[in-house]
């Protein structure tokens, strides 16, 4: 199965680069399933029904999220009825939405996507490792699903890397989100799981992690907040991770994808 995981889409520039590039990318890489993190898709904060629909329409099959999943309160009106939109599954019981879903890829095979959130330098949540363990036990690779992708939304690289090893041999891909900066450590772990600490973001990189740099600089240098963070509005780079699985659902290859904007381009061979 050929899977693309797109990092956090940040505001209009992020959505624009995805809409412009994904149709060709789907064709070029013969993608069977496309996942994207949409926690910053609507003006940098959360996602709305209209934004989610636009992202599905440009070729994304499933959206994950993170700590910003509820920033647009209207998500509460549709998340329970939208099985293509996940929030981290280790929120307390009773929180609206779901943390995992099984879908059919274009080649007919089943893919399980699990969204979890770290706890280091983040809000206190249930144990993400126990949550992912329960999901993997309920739907093992090769039995319940032909491919398994884990979006580990976390601040600490260590916690993301630990999740990679925790799932090694049991998932097709473990990829981090939330940092908004693509890491250069794409690899296949010893037992066959593809791993990258952070997928990066679809954002204007003349910014502070996708946000217009004036406000964050002011906050860092003067300890003063003069307003709300807004996405930087220059041309965005699409950052993603491409994975091809083998017959067992483990990784045959993992390659970073970067298109447009300021970052150095990266494009896997078809
Ligand atoms: Fe984010
Ligand atoms: Fe986040």
Tab-separated table of C-alpha atoms and ligand atoms in Angstrom:
chain	number	residue	atom	x	y	z
A	1	UNK	CA	0.000	0.000	0.000
A	2	UNK	CA	1.260	3.476	-0.853
A	3	UNK	CA	0.460	5.969	1.877
A	4	UNK	CA	1.101	9.705	2.184
A	5	UNK	CA	1.010	11.393	5.577
A	6	UNK	CA	0.845	15.207	5.340
A	7	UNK	CA	2.032	17.281	8.326
A	8	UNK	CA	-0.015	19.967	10.086
A	9	UNK	CA	-1.806	22.116	7.488
A	10	UNK	CA	-1.583	25.725	8.702
A	11	UNK	CA	-4.245	28.156	7.546
A	12	UNK	CA	-4.932	29.295	4.006
A	13	UNK	CA	-1.316	28.996	2.693
A	14	UNK	CA	-1.156	25.387	3.900
A	15	UNK	CA	-4.527	24.522	2.381
A	16	UNK	CA	-3.595	26.222	-0.891
A	17	UNK	CA	-0.367	24.263	-1.367
A	18	UNK	CA	-2.166	20.994	-0.603
A	19	UNK	CA	-4.955	21.804	-3.072
A	20	UNK	CA	-2.415	22.781	-5.727
A	21	UNK	CA	-0.025	19.853	-5.332
A	22	UNK	CA	-1.944	16.846	-4.010
A	23	UNK	CA	-3.768	15.830	-7.230
A	24	UNK	CA	-0.450	15.495	-9.122
A	25	UNK	CA	1.202	13.870	-6.126
A	26	UNK	CA	-1.569	11.270	-5.879
A	27	UNK	CA	-0.974	10.440	-9.532
A	28	UNK	CA	2.838	10.504	-9.436
A	29	UNK	CA	3.182	8.361	-6.304
A	30	UNK	CA	0.126	6.192	-7.113
A	31	UNK	CA	-1.181	6.812	-3.619
A	32	UNK	CA	-3.699	4.415	-2.098
A	33	UNK	CA	-4.421	6.475	1.002
A	34	UNK	CA	-3.726	10.073	2.073
A	35	UNK	CA	-3.794	11.287	5.677
A	36	UNK	CA	-3.246	14.868	6.871
A	37	UNK	CA	-3.142	16.558	10.246
A	38	UNK	CA	-5.744	19.349	10.232
A	39	UNK	CA	-5.445	20.773	13.753
A	40	UNK	CA	-4.291	24.171	12.413
A	41	UNK	CA	-6.164	24.194	9.097
A	42	UNK	CA	-8.742	26.916	9.886
A	43	UNK	CA	-6.846	30.194	10.390
A	44	UNK	CA	-4.157	28.303	12.315
A	45	UNK	CA	-6.552	27.024	14.944
A	46	UNK	CA	-8.679	23.910	14.602
A	47	UNK	CA	-10.825	22.977	11.653
A	48	UNK	CA	-14.340	23.738	10.490
A	49	UNK	CA	-16.860	21.721	8.491
A	50	UNK	CA	-16.144	23.786	5.357
A	51	UNK	CA	-12.368	23.467	5.718
A	52	UNK	CA	-12.581	19.707	6.309
A	53	UNK	CA	-14.810	19.315	3.249
A	54	UNK	CA	-12.319	21.281	1.111
A	55	UNK	CA	-9.474	19.055	2.299
A	56	UNK	CA	-11.435	15.877	1.512
A	57	UNK	CA	-12.293	17.300	-1.912
A	58	UNK	CA	-8.633	17.839	-2.825
A	59	UNK	CA	-7.765	14.182	-2.223
A	60	UNK	CA	-7.239	13.664	1.509
A	61	UNK	CA	-8.949	10.504	2.788
A	62	UNK	CA	-8.624	11.057	6.524
A	63	UNK	CA	-7.782	13.935	8.875
A	64	UNK	CA	-6.023	13.649	12.210
A	65	UNK	CA	-5.547	16.425	14.763
A	66	UNK	CA	-3.974	17.277	18.107
A	67	UNK	CA	-4.154	19.706	21.006
A	68	UNK	CA	-5.890	22.313	18.786
A	69	UNK	CA	-8.627	19.926	17.636
A	70	UNK	CA	-11.399	21.829	19.460
A	71	UNK	CA	-10.249	25.422	18.793
A	72	UNK	CA	-13.184	25.892	16.388
A	73	UNK	CA	-16.130	24.980	18.544
A	74	UNK	CA	-18.262	24.085	15.532
A	75	UNK	CA	-16.282	20.835	15.291
A	76	UNK	CA	-18.429	19.612	18.187
A	77	UNK	CA	-21.450	19.734	15.875
A	78	UNK	CA	-20.004	17.213	13.426
A	79	UNK	CA	-17.071	15.249	14.825
A	80	UNK	CA	-19.285	12.456	16.161
A	81	UNK	CA	-20.765	11.932	12.690
A	82	UNK	CA	-17.543	12.199	10.672
A	83	UNK	CA	-15.445	9.037	10.719
A	84	UNK	CA	-12.800	10.664	8.478
A	85	UNK	CA	-11.772	13.078	11.249
A	86	UNK	CA	-9.837	11.940	14.324
A	87	UNK	CA	-8.751	13.632	17.537
A	88	UNK	CA	-6.168	12.135	19.904
A	89	UNK	CA	-7.716	9.030	21.415
A	90	UNK	CA	-6.198	9.388	24.870
A	91	UNK	CA	-8.534	12.200	25.960
A	92	UNK	CA	-10.807	11.298	28.893
A	93	UNK	CA	-13.747	9.001	28.283
A	94	UNK	CA	-16.797	10.968	27.174
A	95	UNK	CA	-14.854	13.481	25.060
A	96	UNK	CA	-16.637	13.849	21.688
A	97	UNK	CA	-15.022	12.273	18.646
A	98	UNK	CA	-12.795	9.237	18.172
A	99	UNK	CA	-9.090	8.486	18.151
A	100	UNK	CA	-8.955	5.758	15.543
A	101	UNK	CA	-10.716	4.551	12.418
A	102	UNK	CA	-10.427	1.752	9.863
A	103	UNK	CA	-10.893	2.765	6.242
A	104	UNK	CA	-10.614	1.137	2.874
A	105	UNK	CA	-7.731	2.336	0.719
A	106	UNK	CA	-8.075	2.790	-3.045
A	107	UNK	CA	-6.557	-0.645	-3.628
A	108	UNK	CA	-9.318	-2.190	-1.483
A	109	UNK	CA	-7.138	-3.024	1.529
A	110	UNK	CA	-7.925	-1.884	5.082
A	111	UNK	CA	-5.941	0.771	6.885
A	112	UNK	CA	-6.184	1.559	10.595
A	113	UNK	CA	-5.204	5.093	11.606
A	114	UNK	CA	-4.546	5.878	15.267
A	115	UNK	CA	-4.165	9.425	16.629
A	116	UNK	CA	-2.476	9.797	20.030
A	117	UNK	CA	-1.066	12.759	21.949
A	118	UNK	CA	2.041	13.040	24.102
A	119	UNK	CA	2.109	14.234	27.705
A	120	UNK	CA	5.603	15.750	27.984
A	121	UNK	CA	5.338	19.581	27.987
A	122	UNK	CA	1.645	19.213	27.088
A	123	UNK	CA	-1.692	18.956	28.857
A	124	UNK	CA	-2.193	16.002	31.158
A	125	UNK	CA	-3.994	13.248	29.312
A	126	UNK	CA	-4.410	9.486	29.611
A	127	UNK	CA	-1.323	7.394	28.847
A	128	UNK	CA	-0.781	7.456	25.050
A	129	UNK	CA	1.212	4.216	25.153
A	130	UNK	CA	-1.585	2.334	26.914
A	131	UNK	CA	-4.069	3.818	24.452
A	132	UNK	CA	-2.060	2.763	21.384
A	133	UNK	CA	-1.422	-0.666	22.913
A	134	UNK	CA	-5.182	-1.219	23.280
A	135	UNK	CA	-5.797	-0.151	19.671
A	136	UNK	CA	-3.061	-2.416	18.296
A	137	UNK	CA	-4.308	-5.347	20.377
A	138	UNK	CA	-7.855	-4.850	19.096
A	139	UNK	CA	-6.760	-4.708	15.455
A	140	UNK	CA	-3.368	-6.340	14.853
A	141	UNK	CA	-1.427	-5.683	11.669
A	142	UNK	CA	-2.089	-8.419	9.127
A	143	UNK	CA	-5.288	-9.514	10.891
A	144	UNK	CA	-7.614	-6.580	11.512
A	145	UNK	CA	-5.825	-4.230	9.129
A	146	UNK	CA	-3.465	-4.434	6.147
A	147	UNK	CA	-1.683	-1.233	7.173
A	148	UNK	CA	-1.537	0.759	10.417
A	149	UNK	CA	-0.505	4.412	10.775
A	150	UNK	CA	0.035	6.122	14.135
A	151	UNK	CA	0.039	9.937	14.331
A	152	UNK	CA	1.870	10.719	17.581
A	153	UNK	CA	1.087	14.367	18.260
A	154	UNK	CA	3.698	15.481	20.769
A	155	UNK	CA	6.102	18.212	21.784
A	156	UNK	CA	9.033	16.070	22.922
A	157	UNK	CA	11.057	14.276	20.255
A	158	UNK	CA	11.928	11.654	22.874
A	159	UNK	CA	8.285	10.754	23.469
A	160	UNK	CA	7.651	10.446	19.732
A	161	UNK	CA	10.738	8.293	19.231
A	162	UNK	CA	9.720	6.078	22.141
A	163	UNK	CA	6.318	5.594	20.493
A	164	UNK	CA	8.088	4.568	17.290
A	165	UNK	CA	9.989	1.809	19.056
A	166	UNK	CA	6.913	0.857	21.109
A	167	UNK	CA	5.054	0.133	17.852
A	168	UNK	CA	8.031	-1.282	15.927
A	169	UNK	CA	6.973	-4.394	14.036
A	170	UNK	CA	3.297	-3.727	14.811
A	171	UNK	CA	2.557	-0.652	12.678
A	172	UNK	CA	3.399	0.378	9.119
A	173	UNK	CA	4.254	3.970	10.076
A	174	UNK	CA	4.644	5.987	13.253
A	175	UNK	CA	4.964	9.671	12.475
A	176	UNK	CA	5.114	12.686	14.750
A	177	UNK	CA	3.186	15.913	14.340
A	178	UNK	CA	2.838	19.184	16.326
A	179	UNK	CA	6.432	20.491	15.986
A	180	UNK	CA	5.663	21.885	12.496
A	181	UNK	CA	9.308	21.337	11.463
A	182	UNK	CA	10.219	18.289	9.366
A	183	UNK	CA	12.918	16.141	10.941
A	184	UNK	CA	15.671	14.440	8.925
A	185	UNK	CA	15.405	11.031	10.620
A	186	UNK	CA	13.086	9.112	8.263
A	187	UNK	CA	14.010	5.451	8.735
A	188	UNK	CA	12.715	1.930	8.935
A	189	UNK	CA	13.092	0.744	12.536
A	190	UNK	CA	14.679	-2.706	13.210
A	191	UNK	CA	11.375	-4.611	13.209
A	192	UNK	CA	9.954	-2.956	10.090
A	193	UNK	CA	7.979	0.123	11.145
A	194	UNK	CA	8.614	3.319	9.182
A	195	UNK	CA	9.316	6.279	11.429
A	196	UNK	CA	9.877	10.050	11.271
A	197	UNK	CA	9.918	12.196	14.408
A	198	UNK	CA	7.962	15.020	12.785
A	199	UNK	CA	6.300	15.213	9.390
A	200	UNK	CA	6.686	18.998	9.327
A	201	UNK	CA	3.923	21.386	8.318
A	202	UNK	CA	2.226	22.737	5.226
A	203	UNK	CA	3.066	26.337	5.963
A	204	UNK	CA	4.987	29.441	4.990
A	205	UNK	CA	8.404	28.767	6.561
A	206	UNK	CA	9.261	32.504	6.719
A	207	UNK	CA	7.508	32.347	10.088
A	208	UNK	CA	7.726	30.948	13.590
A	209	UNK	CA	6.340	27.411	13.170
A	210	UNK	CA	3.880	28.662	10.549
A	211	UNK	CA	2.719	31.767	12.390
A	212	UNK	CA	3.462	35.349	11.342
A	213	UNK	CA	6.789	36.045	13.074
A	214	UNK	CA	6.017	39.499	14.554
A	215	UNK	CA	3.778	38.334	17.384
A	216	UNK	CA	5.957	35.412	18.547
A	217	UNK	CA	9.083	37.603	18.389
A	218	UNK	CA	7.374	40.224	20.513
A	219	UNK	CA	6.334	37.593	23.030
A	220	UNK	CA	9.862	36.150	23.206
A	221	UNK	CA	11.746	39.441	23.364
A	222	UNK	CA	9.425	41.610	25.446
A	223	UNK	CA	7.216	39.106	27.250
A	224	UNK	CA	4.265	41.029	25.843
A	225	UNK	CA	1.335	39.723	23.885
A	226	UNK	CA	-0.182	42.291	21.563
A	227	UNK	CA	-2.640	40.086	19.801
A	228	UNK	CA	-3.549	36.758	18.409
A	229	UNK	CA	-1.204	34.524	16.435
A	230	UNK	CA	-2.086	34.400	12.741
A	231	UNK	CA	-0.655	32.211	9.985
A	232	UNK	CA	2.191	33.642	7.909
A	233	UNK	CA	0.752	34.311	4.470
A	234	UNK	CA	3.643	33.723	2.053
A	235	UNK	CA	3.914	30.694	-0.253
A	236	UNK	CA	3.837	27.462	1.739
A	237	UNK	CA	5.919	24.296	1.591
A	238	UNK	CA	3.971	21.035	1.570
A	239	UNK	CA	5.709	18.665	4.010
A	240	UNK	CA	4.762	14.993	4.065
A	241	UNK	CA	6.051	11.470	4.546
A	242	UNK	CA	5.612	8.787	1.881
A	243	UNK	CA	5.538	5.126	2.882
A	244	UNK	CA	5.187	1.999	0.812
A	245	UNK	CA	4.300	-1.190	2.676
A	246	UNK	CA	5.257	-4.790	1.941
A	247	UNK	CA	3.012	-7.866	1.892
A	248	UNK	CA	3.028	-8.000	5.712
A	249	UNK	CA	2.024	-4.360	6.082
A	250	UNK	CA	5.467	-3.337	7.304
A	251	UNK	CA	7.507	-0.645	5.599
A	252	UNK	CA	9.367	-1.326	2.365
A	253	UNK	CA	10.433	2.324	2.138
A	254	UNK	CA	9.901	5.729	3.712
A	255	UNK	CA	10.771	9.002	2.050
A	256	UNK	CA	10.182	12.635	2.941
A	257	UNK	CA	8.216	14.875	0.574
A	258	UNK	CA	8.678	18.655	0.371
A	259	UNK	CA	7.155	20.789	-2.371
A	260	UNK	CA	7.033	24.554	-2.888
A	261	UNK	CA	7.832	27.488	-0.656
A	262	UNK	CA	11.211	27.973	1.022
A	263	UNK	CA	12.332	24.494	2.088
A	264	UNK	CA	14.630	22.385	-0.042
A	265	UNK	CA	12.476	20.175	-2.306
A	266	UNK	CA	12.271	16.415	-1.780
A	267	UNK	CA	10.366	14.100	-4.101
A	268	UNK	CA	10.426	10.297	-3.969
A	269	UNK	CA	10.873	8.291	-7.158
A	270	UNK	CA	7.529	6.933	-8.344
B	1	LIG	FE1	0.017	21.833	14.817
B	2	LIG	FE1	-0.390	20.609	18.093
